[in-house]
Each structure stands twice: as structure tokens, then as C-alpha cells.
CSV table of C-alpha atoms in Angstrom, one decimal:
chain,number,residue,atom,x,y,z
A,12,MET,CA,91.0,126.1,94.4
A,13,ALA,CA,92.4,122.6,94.9
A,14,THR,CA,95.7,121.8,93.1
A,15,PRO,CA,95.0,119.5,90.2
A,16,MET,CA,96.4,116.0,90.4
A,17,PRO,CA,99.7,115.8,88.4
A,18,TRP,CA,98.9,112.6,86.4
A,19,ASP,CA,101.8,113.0,84.1
A,20,LEU,CA,104.1,112.9,87.1
A,21,ILE,CA,102.3,109.8,88.6
A,22,ASN,CA,102.6,108.0,85.2
A,23,ARG,CA,106.3,108.7,85.2
A,24,LEU,CA,107.1,107.7,88.8
A,25,VAL,CA,105.2,104.4,88.8
A,26,PRO,CA,107.7,102.7,86.5
A,27,ILE,CA,110.6,104.1,88.6
A,28,ALA,CA,109.1,102.5,91.7
A,29,LEU,CA,108.6,99.2,89.9
A,30,ASP,CA,112.2,99.3,88.6
A,31,ALA,CA,113.4,99.9,92.2
A,32,LEU,CA,111.5,96.8,93.4
A,33,HIS,CA,112.7,94.7,90.5
A,34,GLU,CA,116.3,95.5,91.5
A,35,LEU,CA,115.5,94.0,95.0
A,36,ILE,CA,114.0,91.0,93.3
A,37,ASP,CA,117.0,90.6,90.9
A,38,ASP,CA,119.6,90.7,93.6
A,39,GLY,CA,117.7,88.1,95.7
A,40,THR,CA,116.6,90.4,98.5
A,41,LEU,CA,112.9,89.8,97.8
A,42,ASP,CA,111.1,86.9,95.9
A,43,ARG,CA,108.7,87.8,93.2
A,44,HIS,CA,106.5,84.7,93.7
A,45,GLY,CA,106.4,85.4,97.4
A,46,LEU,CA,105.3,89.0,96.9
A,47,GLU,CA,102.5,87.9,94.5
A,48,THR,CA,101.2,85.0,96.6
A,49,ASP,CA,101.9,85.9,100.3
A,50,PRO,CA,103.5,89.4,100.5
A,51,LEU,CA,102.9,89.7,104.3
A,52,THR,CA,105.1,86.6,105.0
A,53,GLU,CA,107.7,87.7,102.3
A,54,LEU,CA,108.0,91.2,103.7
A,55,GLY,CA,108.1,89.8,107.3
A,56,ASN,CA,111.3,88.0,106.4
A,57,TRP,CA,112.9,91.2,105.0
A,58,ASP,CA,115.3,93.0,107.4
A,59,ASP,CA,114.3,96.5,106.1
A,60,VAL,CA,110.8,96.5,107.5
A,61,ILE,CA,108.8,95.3,110.4
A,62,VAL,CA,105.4,93.8,109.5
A,63,ARG,CA,102.5,94.2,111.9
A,64,ARG,CA,99.4,92.1,111.3
A,65,LEU,CA,96.4,93.8,112.9
A,66,GLN,CA,92.9,92.4,113.7
A,67,PRO,CA,90.1,93.4,111.3
A,68,ALA,CA,88.3,95.3,114.0
A,69,ILE,CA,91.2,97.6,114.6
A,70,ASN,CA,90.9,101.0,113.0
A,71,VAL,CA,94.2,101.6,111.3
A,72,GLN,CA,95.4,105.1,112.3
A,73,PRO,CA,97.1,107.3,109.8
A,74,SER,CA,100.9,107.3,109.9
A,75,ALA,CA,102.5,110.1,112.0
A,76,THR,CA,104.9,110.8,109.2
A,77,LEU,CA,102.5,110.5,106.3
A,78,GLY,CA,99.8,112.4,108.1
A,79,LYS,CA,96.8,111.1,106.2
A,80,GLU,CA,94.8,107.9,105.9
A,81,CYS,CA,95.8,105.4,103.1
A,82,SER,CA,93.2,104.4,100.6
A,83,VAL,CA,93.5,100.8,102.0
A,84,ALA,CA,93.3,99.2,105.4
A,85,GLY,CA,97.0,99.7,106.2
A,86,THR,CA,99.6,102.3,107.1
A,87,TYR,CA,103.3,102.9,106.8
A,88,TYR,CA,105.7,104.4,109.3
A,89,ASP,CA,109.0,105.8,108.2
A,90,PRO,CA,112.2,104.4,109.8
A,91,THR,CA,113.8,106.2,112.6
A,92,ASN,CA,117.4,106.1,114.0
A,93,THR,CA,116.3,103.2,116.3
A,94,VAL,CA,113.4,101.5,114.6
A,95,ARG,CA,113.0,100.0,111.1
A,96,ALA,CA,110.1,101.1,108.8
A,97,ILE,CA,106.8,99.6,109.9
A,98,ILE,CA,104.1,98.2,107.6
A,99,ALA,CA,100.8,97.6,109.3
A,100,VAL,CA,98.0,95.7,107.7
A,101,ALA,CA,94.5,95.1,109.2
A,102,GLU,CA,93.8,91.6,108.0
A,103,SER,CA,90.4,91.1,106.4
A,104,GLY,CA,90.3,87.4,106.2
A,105,ASN,CA,90.6,87.8,102.4
A,106,PRO,CA,94.1,86.9,101.3
A,107,ARG,CA,93.8,88.7,98.0
A,108,ARG,CA,92.7,91.9,99.6
A,109,ASP,CA,95.4,91.7,102.3
A,110,ALA,CA,98.0,91.1,99.5
A,111,PHE,CA,96.9,94.3,97.8
A,112,THR,CA,97.1,96.2,101.1
A,113,ALA,CA,100.6,94.9,101.9
A,114,LEU,CA,102.0,95.7,98.5
A,115,HIS,CA,100.3,99.2,98.7
A,116,GLU,CA,102.3,99.9,101.9
A,117,LEU,CA,105.4,98.5,100.3
A,118,GLY,CA,104.9,101.1,97.7
A,119,HIS,CA,105.2,103.8,100.3
A,120,HIS,CA,108.5,102.3,101.5
A,121,ILE,CA,109.9,102.0,98.0
A,122,GLN,CA,109.1,105.7,97.3
A,123,ARG,CA,110.5,106.9,100.5
A,124,THR,CA,113.8,105.0,99.9
A,125,THR,CA,114.2,105.8,96.2
A,126,PRO,CA,115.9,109.2,96.0
A,127,GLU,CA,114.6,110.0,92.5
A,128,ILE,CA,111.0,109.6,93.7
A,129,ALA,CA,111.6,111.1,97.1
A,130,ASP,CA,113.1,114.3,95.5
A,131,GLU,CA,110.1,114.6,93.2
A,132,LEU,CA,107.6,114.3,96.1
A,133,ALA,CA,109.5,116.8,98.1
A,134,ASP,CA,109.0,119.4,95.4
A,135,LEU,CA,105.2,119.1,95.5
A,136,PRO,CA,102.9,121.3,97.6
A,137,LEU,CA,102.4,119.7,101.0
A,138,ASP,CA,98.7,119.2,100.5
A,139,LEU,CA,99.4,117.2,97.3
A,140,THR,CA,102.3,115.0,98.4
A,141,PHE,CA,100.4,112.3,100.1
A,142,ALA,CA,97.7,112.1,97.4
A,143,VAL,CA,100.3,111.6,94.7
A,144,GLU,CA,102.2,109.0,96.8
A,145,ASP,CA,99.0,107.1,97.5
A,146,ARG,CA,98.0,107.0,93.8
A,147,ILE,CA,101.5,105.7,92.9
A,148,CYS,CA,101.1,103.0,95.6
A,149,GLU,CA,97.7,101.9,94.2
A,150,ARG,CA,99.2,101.5,90.7
A,151,PHE,CA,102.3,99.9,92.0
A,152,SER,CA,100.4,97.1,93.8
A,153,ALA,CA,98.0,96.6,91.0
A,154,ALA,CA,100.9,96.2,88.5
A,155,LEU,CA,102.4,93.5,90.6
A,156,LEU,CA,99.2,91.5,91.0
A,157,ILE,CA,97.8,91.8,87.4
A,158,PRO,CA,99.8,90.7,84.4
A,159,ALA,CA,100.0,93.5,81.8
A,160,GLU,CA,99.0,91.2,79.0
A,161,THR,CA,95.8,90.1,80.7
A,162,ALA,CA,94.8,93.6,81.6
A,163,THR,CA,95.4,94.9,78.1
A,164,SER,CA,93.6,92.1,76.3
A,165,THR,CA,90.6,92.4,78.7
A,166,LEU,CA,90.2,96.2,79.2
A,167,GLY,CA,91.6,97.4,75.9
A,168,THR,CA,93.1,100.9,75.8
A,169,GLY,CA,90.0,103.0,76.4
A,170,THR,CA,87.6,103.6,79.3
A,171,PRO,CA,86.4,100.2,80.5
A,172,THR,CA,82.8,99.2,81.2
A,173,ALA,CA,81.7,97.6,84.4
A,174,GLY,CA,81.4,94.3,82.5
A,175,ASP,CA,85.0,94.6,81.4
A,176,ILE,CA,86.1,94.9,85.0
A,177,VAL,CA,84.1,91.8,86.0
A,178,THR,CA,85.7,89.9,83.2
A,179,LEU,CA,89.2,90.9,84.4
A,180,ALA,CA,88.2,89.7,87.9
A,181,GLN,CA,87.3,86.4,86.5
A,182,ARG,CA,90.6,86.0,84.6
A,183,THR,CA,93.0,86.9,87.4
A,184,SER,CA,93.5,86.0,91.1
A,185,ALA,CA,94.1,89.6,92.1
A,186,SER,CA,91.9,91.3,94.7
A,187,ARG,CA,88.9,93.4,93.6
A,188,GLN,CA,90.7,96.5,94.8
A,189,ALA,CA,93.7,95.8,92.6
A,190,ILE,CA,91.4,95.2,89.6
A,191,CYS,CA,89.6,98.5,90.1
A,192,VAL,CA,92.9,100.4,90.4
A,193,ARG,CA,94.2,98.8,87.2
A,194,ALA,CA,90.9,99.5,85.4
A,195,SER,CA,91.0,103.2,86.5
A,196,GLU,CA,94.3,103.6,84.7
A,197,ASN,CA,92.3,103.2,81.4
A,198,LEU,CA,90.0,106.2,82.1
A,199,THR,CA,90.4,108.6,79.2
A,200,VAL,CA,87.9,111.1,80.6
A,201,PRO,CA,87.2,112.4,84.1
A,202,GLY,CA,85.7,109.6,86.1
A,203,MET,CA,86.1,106.9,88.7
A,204,VAL,CA,85.8,103.2,89.4
A,205,VAL,CA,84.0,102.6,92.7
A,206,LEU,CA,84.0,99.3,94.6
A,207,LEU,CA,81.2,98.8,97.1
A,208,ASP,CA,81.0,95.9,99.6
A,209,ASP,CA,77.8,94.0,100.4
A,210,GLU,CA,76.7,96.9,102.6
A,211,ASP,CA,77.3,99.6,100.0
A,212,VAL,CA,80.4,100.9,101.8
A,213,VAL,CA,83.2,102.2,99.6
A,214,GLN,CA,86.2,99.9,99.6
A,215,ILE,CA,88.3,101.9,97.1
A,216,ALA,CA,87.4,104.5,94.5
A,217,PRO,CA,90.4,105.3,92.2
A,218,ALA,CA,89.5,108.4,90.2
A,219,HIS,CA,90.8,110.6,87.4
A,220,GLY,CA,89.9,114.3,87.2
A,221,VAL,CA,87.1,114.1,89.8
A,222,PRO,CA,87.0,113.9,93.6
A,223,PRO,CA,86.2,110.3,94.7
A,224,PRO,CA,84.0,109.3,97.6
A,225,ARG,CA,85.9,108.5,100.7
A,226,ARG,CA,86.8,104.9,101.6
A,227,GLY,CA,84.3,103.8,104.3
A,228,SER,CA,81.5,106.1,103.1
A,229,ASN,CA,78.1,104.5,102.5
A,230,GLN,CA,76.5,104.9,99.0
A,231,SER,CA,73.3,103.1,99.6
A,232,ALA,CA,71.3,106.2,98.8
A,233,CYS,CA,72.7,106.3,95.3
A,234,GLU,CA,70.0,105.4,92.7
A,235,ILE,CA,72.1,103.1,90.6
A,236,VAL,CA,73.1,101.2,93.8
A,237,LYS,CA,69.4,100.8,94.7
A,238,LYS,CA,68.7,99.4,91.3
A,239,ALA,CA,71.6,97.0,91.5
A,240,ARG,CA,70.5,95.7,94.9
A,241,ARG,CA,67.0,95.1,93.6
A,242,ARG,CA,68.4,93.0,90.8
A,243,LEU,CA,70.5,91.0,93.3
A,244,SER,CA,67.5,90.5,95.6
A,245,GLU,CA,65.7,89.0,92.6
A,246,GLY,CA,68.5,86.5,92.1
A,247,SER,CA,70.0,88.2,89.0
A,248,HIS,CA,73.8,88.5,88.9
A,249,ASN,CA,74.7,89.0,85.2
A,250,PHE,CA,73.3,92.5,85.0
A,251,ARG,CA,74.7,95.8,83.6
A,252,ILE,CA,72.7,98.7,85.0
A,253,THR,CA,73.3,102.1,83.5
A,254,ASP,CA,72.2,105.6,84.7
A,255,ASP,CA,72.7,109.0,83.2
A,256,ASP,CA,72.3,111.0,86.4
A,257,THR,CA,74.3,109.2,89.1
A,258,THR,CA,75.7,111.2,92.0
A,259,PHE,CA,77.8,110.0,95.0
A,260,GLU,CA,77.6,111.2,98.5
A,261,TYR,CA,80.7,112.9,100.1
A,262,ARG,CA,79.6,114.1,103.5
A,263,ASP,CA,76.9,116.3,105.2
A,264,GLY,CA,74.6,115.9,102.3
A,265,ILE,CA,77.1,117.1,99.8
A,266,ARG,CA,77.0,115.1,96.6
A,267,SER,CA,79.1,114.7,93.5
A,268,SER,CA,78.2,116.3,90.2
A,269,SER,CA,76.0,114.2,87.9
A,270,MET,CA,77.8,111.4,86.0
A,271,TYR,CA,77.1,108.7,83.5
A,272,ALA,CA,77.4,105.3,85.4
A,273,GLN,CA,77.3,101.6,84.9
A,274,ALA,CA,77.1,99.0,87.7
A,275,ALA,CA,77.7,95.3,87.8
A,276,ASP,CA,78.0,92.5,90.3
A,277,ILE,CA,81.6,91.6,90.9
A,278,GLY,CA,80.9,88.7,93.3
A,279,ASN,CA,80.0,88.0,96.9
A,280,GLY,CA,77.6,90.9,97.0
A,281,TYR,CA,80.2,93.5,95.9
A,282,LEU,CA,79.3,96.0,93.2
A,283,VAL,CA,81.7,97.8,90.8
A,284,ILE,CA,80.6,101.1,89.3
A,285,VAL,CA,82.2,102.9,86.5
A,286,ALA,CA,81.2,106.6,86.5
A,287,VAL,CA,82.4,109.2,83.9
A,288,THR,CA,81.5,112.8,83.0
A,289,GLU,CA,81.5,112.1,79.2
A,290,LYS,CA,81.8,109.5,76.5
A,291,PRO,CA,80.4,106.5,78.4
A,292,PRO,CA,81.7,103.4,76.5
A,293,TRP,CA,78.4,101.6,77.1
A,294,ALA,CA,76.3,104.3,75.4
A,295,ASP,CA,74.9,103.5,71.9
A,296,THR,CA,74.1,107.1,71.1
A,297,PHE,CA,75.8,110.4,71.4
A,298,THR,CA,76.0,111.9,74.9
A,299,LEU,CA,76.7,115.4,75.9
A,300,PRO,CA,79.5,116.0,78.5
A,301,LYS,CA,78.4,116.9,82.0
A,302,TYR,CA,78.9,120.6,82.6
A,303,ASP,CA,80.9,120.3,85.8
A,304,THR,CA,82.9,117.9,87.8
A,305,GLY,CA,82.8,119.4,91.3
A,306,PRO,CA,80.8,118.5,94.4
A,307,ARG,CA,77.3,119.9,94.8
A,308,ALA,CA,76.2,121.2,98.2
A,309,SER,CA,72.8,120.2,99.5
A,310,GLY,CA,70.0,122.7,99.4
A,311,ARG,CA,70.9,126.2,100.6
A,312,GLU,CA,67.5,126.9,102.0
A,313,CYS,CA,64.8,125.0,103.9
A,314,PRO,CA,62.4,123.6,101.3
A,315,ASN,CA,59.5,124.9,103.4
A,316,ALA,CA,58.6,128.2,101.8
A,317,GLU,CA,57.1,129.4,105.0
A,318,CYS,CA,60.5,129.0,106.7
A,319,GLY,CA,63.3,129.7,104.3
A,320,GLU,CA,66.0,129.3,106.8
A,321,PRO,CA,69.5,128.4,105.4
A,322,ILE,CA,70.6,124.8,105.4
A,323,GLN,CA,74.2,124.7,106.6
A,324,PRO,CA,76.7,122.0,105.4
A,325,TRP,CA,76.8,120.6,109.0
A,326,THR,CA,73.0,120.4,109.3
A,327,PRO,CA,72.2,116.8,110.5
A,328,ILE,CA,70.9,114.3,108.0
A,329,HIS,CA,67.5,112.7,108.7
A,330,GLU,CA,67.9,108.9,109.1
A,331,LEU,CA,64.8,108.0,107.1
A,332,CYS,CA,65.1,110.1,104.0
A,333,GLY,CA,68.8,110.9,104.0
A,334,LYS,CA,68.1,114.7,103.5
A,335,PRO,CA,69.2,117.6,105.8
A,336,GLN,CA,66.6,118.4,108.5
A,337,CYS,CA,65.9,122.1,109.1
A,338,GLN,CA,66.8,123.0,112.6
A,339,VAL,CA,64.0,125.6,112.8
A,340,CYS,CA,60.9,123.9,111.4
A,341,ASN,CA,62.2,120.3,111.2
A,342,THR,CA,61.4,120.0,107.5
A,343,CYS,CA,63.3,117.2,105.7
A,344,GLY,CA,62.9,115.1,102.6
A,345,CYS,CA,60.0,113.0,104.1
A,346,THR,CA,58.1,116.1,105.1
A,347,ALA,CA,55.1,116.8,102.9
A,348,SER,CA,54.9,120.3,101.5
A,349,HIS,CA,51.8,122.1,102.7
A,350,VAL,CA,52.6,125.7,101.9
A,351,LYS,CA,49.8,128.1,102.6
A,352,GLU,CA,49.3,130.5,99.7
A,353,ARG,CA,46.8,133.1,98.5
A,354,ILE,CA,46.5,135.5,95.6
A,355,CYS,CA,47.8,139.0,96.0
A,356,GLU,CA,45.3,141.6,94.8
A,357,GLY,CA,48.1,143.9,93.7
A,358,CYS,CA,50.2,141.6,91.4
A,359,ASN,CA,47.6,138.9,91.0
A,360,LEU,CA,50.3,136.2,91.8
A,361,MET,CA,49.9,133.3,94.1
A,362,GLN,CA,52.2,134.2,97.0
A,363,PRO,CA,53.1,132.2,100.2
A,364,ASN,CA,51.6,133.5,103.4
A,365,HIS,CA,55.0,134.6,104.8
A,366,LEU,CA,55.2,137.3,102.1
A,367,TYR,CA,52.2,139.1,103.6
A,368,GLU,CA,52.3,141.4,106.7
A,369,ASP,CA,49.6,139.4,108.4
A,370,ASP,CA,46.7,137.1,107.8
A,371,ASP,CA,44.3,140.0,106.9
A,372,ALA,CA,46.6,141.6,104.4
A,373,THR,CA,45.3,141.6,100.8
A,374,HIS,CA,48.6,142.7,99.2
A,375,CYS,CA,52.0,141.0,99.4
A,376,VAL,CA,54.9,143.0,100.9
A,377,ASP,CA,56.2,143.9,97.4
A,378,CYS,CA,52.9,145.5,96.5
A,379,ALA,CA,51.8,147.0,99.8
């Protein structure tokens, strides 16, 4: 069983990271305005780090010291005896997005160089250390880019709607990623805020209490995404689409548990989706909590009753229907079901042919 995310610890360490940064600002080492407007240039003038600007096409590799991929298009390398710490950012052409990425990576540096935080991280299980550090980085960067007063007056104190998040985007100059991270801090129940680009690829998906879809995964098969795309194709932009049975795809046909969701257009073809397991703020009537929050595997057996072979997690997905394709009979989601059946003279039940010894048998194997 996966170790639960220690949100209380994260909530406690974020202010410590911000205080450490404010000390650098107060003593003149870093400039607050520079960090908010052009952090790549500001950090590039700082002697503590080396800033590397990468081309958008470059796939940013995980840090050798952190060991895992950041939730943004950047990475951080710890300092060594001969080389300063390195902050690498794959520039997107969107200054707001690049600012969020740069400040996210700065968050790694602040945590690694602040003893109080570093000691806390060192006490965590190894498989949890990076996840906690990354969540702190997300909140750290969002706090720098979005004024607290604006966020509170727009989002309130409870779980936000997709419309609330769109309003916050209109009221600030922060990136969509930063806005989604700040909005996720308001989740009072298990859920997530998912940002999709114009090709339905996950840009960021900060979550609370549920496993989020991976950055870079495509969610075009999600029903609420299909509905939103249809509205956009019709020229509608001021929509709020809701769904009571939304699932997200992880990998190999594995999907999330069912969630209540609301989607909205957040500009330039991007979609923001708020998904929760209970108490959706947009619902006018009482809703029952979803019974689980874990991923759901795809079908365990081939849907062809005459085959019945197991479907493994690594079974290839058919490009047309997005469903696993049986490696024995090639059945998938776009294969019509034509199961041959006949009535057993013993139990008088309609049974598929594979439950008879041969084509001439009058009794199924249970009755023979």
C-alpha cells in the first residue's frame, strides 16, 4: 500500500520555504519584482545557481540527485564540490509558464539549502521524499505569483469550481499552472485540478487524496473532455460542463475511480477540470460520496465470451477505440459481440457454445 501524502507536513514546510526566500529578498540577494516578472533573468544573476535555458523540444531529464521527473518542464541539480546548483528550464515561449517553472525549481534549491526543511525531508521514506518536495515547490511558486488577497477573494475557502479558477486566471497575470496549483490548495475533499492543453495533454494536475494523471498523458478519451471540445468547436467558450462519472486515464488502460467533475475553458484552447470524490460545489442537490479513490484496472478478461482470455495490464491499446485488444482473438472495444449461444437441455439456461463439449452436445459441461 502506498504511503499517504503527509499534507500537514507540506502545509507546515511551505511557509518555512517562503520565509527563507524572503530573507534573501530582504538582504538584497534577490529582487522580489525580478522574481515575479522575469525569474530566469533574476536567478541567472545570482551566484548560488547556474541557469540553463533549454529549447522547448528538449525532453528535460530527471535530476540525478532527485531521481524523478518534476511536475513541470524543468529540473534541479544539487551543487557539488566543483559546480554550483543548476536550474534547467525548457522554455515554452510562454513567459508566465516559464516563470512558474523557474520558481518551482528555485523551490527545490530553497528546500535543499534550508536545514529545517532538509532535515524533515531526510526523515521521510525514500519513495515519498520527492513527492513531498515537489508539492512544496508547486505551492511555493504559486504563492509568489498569486497575491493571497486575490486568491482568497476569488476562490473563497472551500473547494473551487472550474468557473472560480477561470475567474482567478482573469484577475491575475500568473500562469495557468500556478493558478491550478493555488486552486488545489482549497480542495477540502479528495480531488484534483487538471489542466489540459489544446491537444488534451495534461500540463499539471495537483491533487489531494487521489493519484493524479501523469503530466504528458493524453485525456482525450475522457467523456467530459469530449463534451468540452464539442462546445469549443461550436464557438462556445463561457461553458461549465459537469459530469457525475468522470474517470482519467493513467496507463495501459488503467483508469481512475469515478469522480464528480466540472470543466471550463481557461483560454487558448486549454481546459481546466475540477474533479472530486464528494461534495461537488457546483451541485444543487445532495450527492453521495464515491466509494473508492483508487485506480481501476481495465477488464480482467476478454469481453468475447467464446475466448475469455485474461487481459493483462500491458495488453496493447487499440488506436481506434482506446480499449485493450485481446492478443488471442483480437477483440477490442470496436469489435461487435456475436457470441454463439444455445439452450442447455439440462439447466434450461442460454449458455455460450464454449461451455459445451462439442457442437452436437445438448447439455453444458455443468449438466453433462
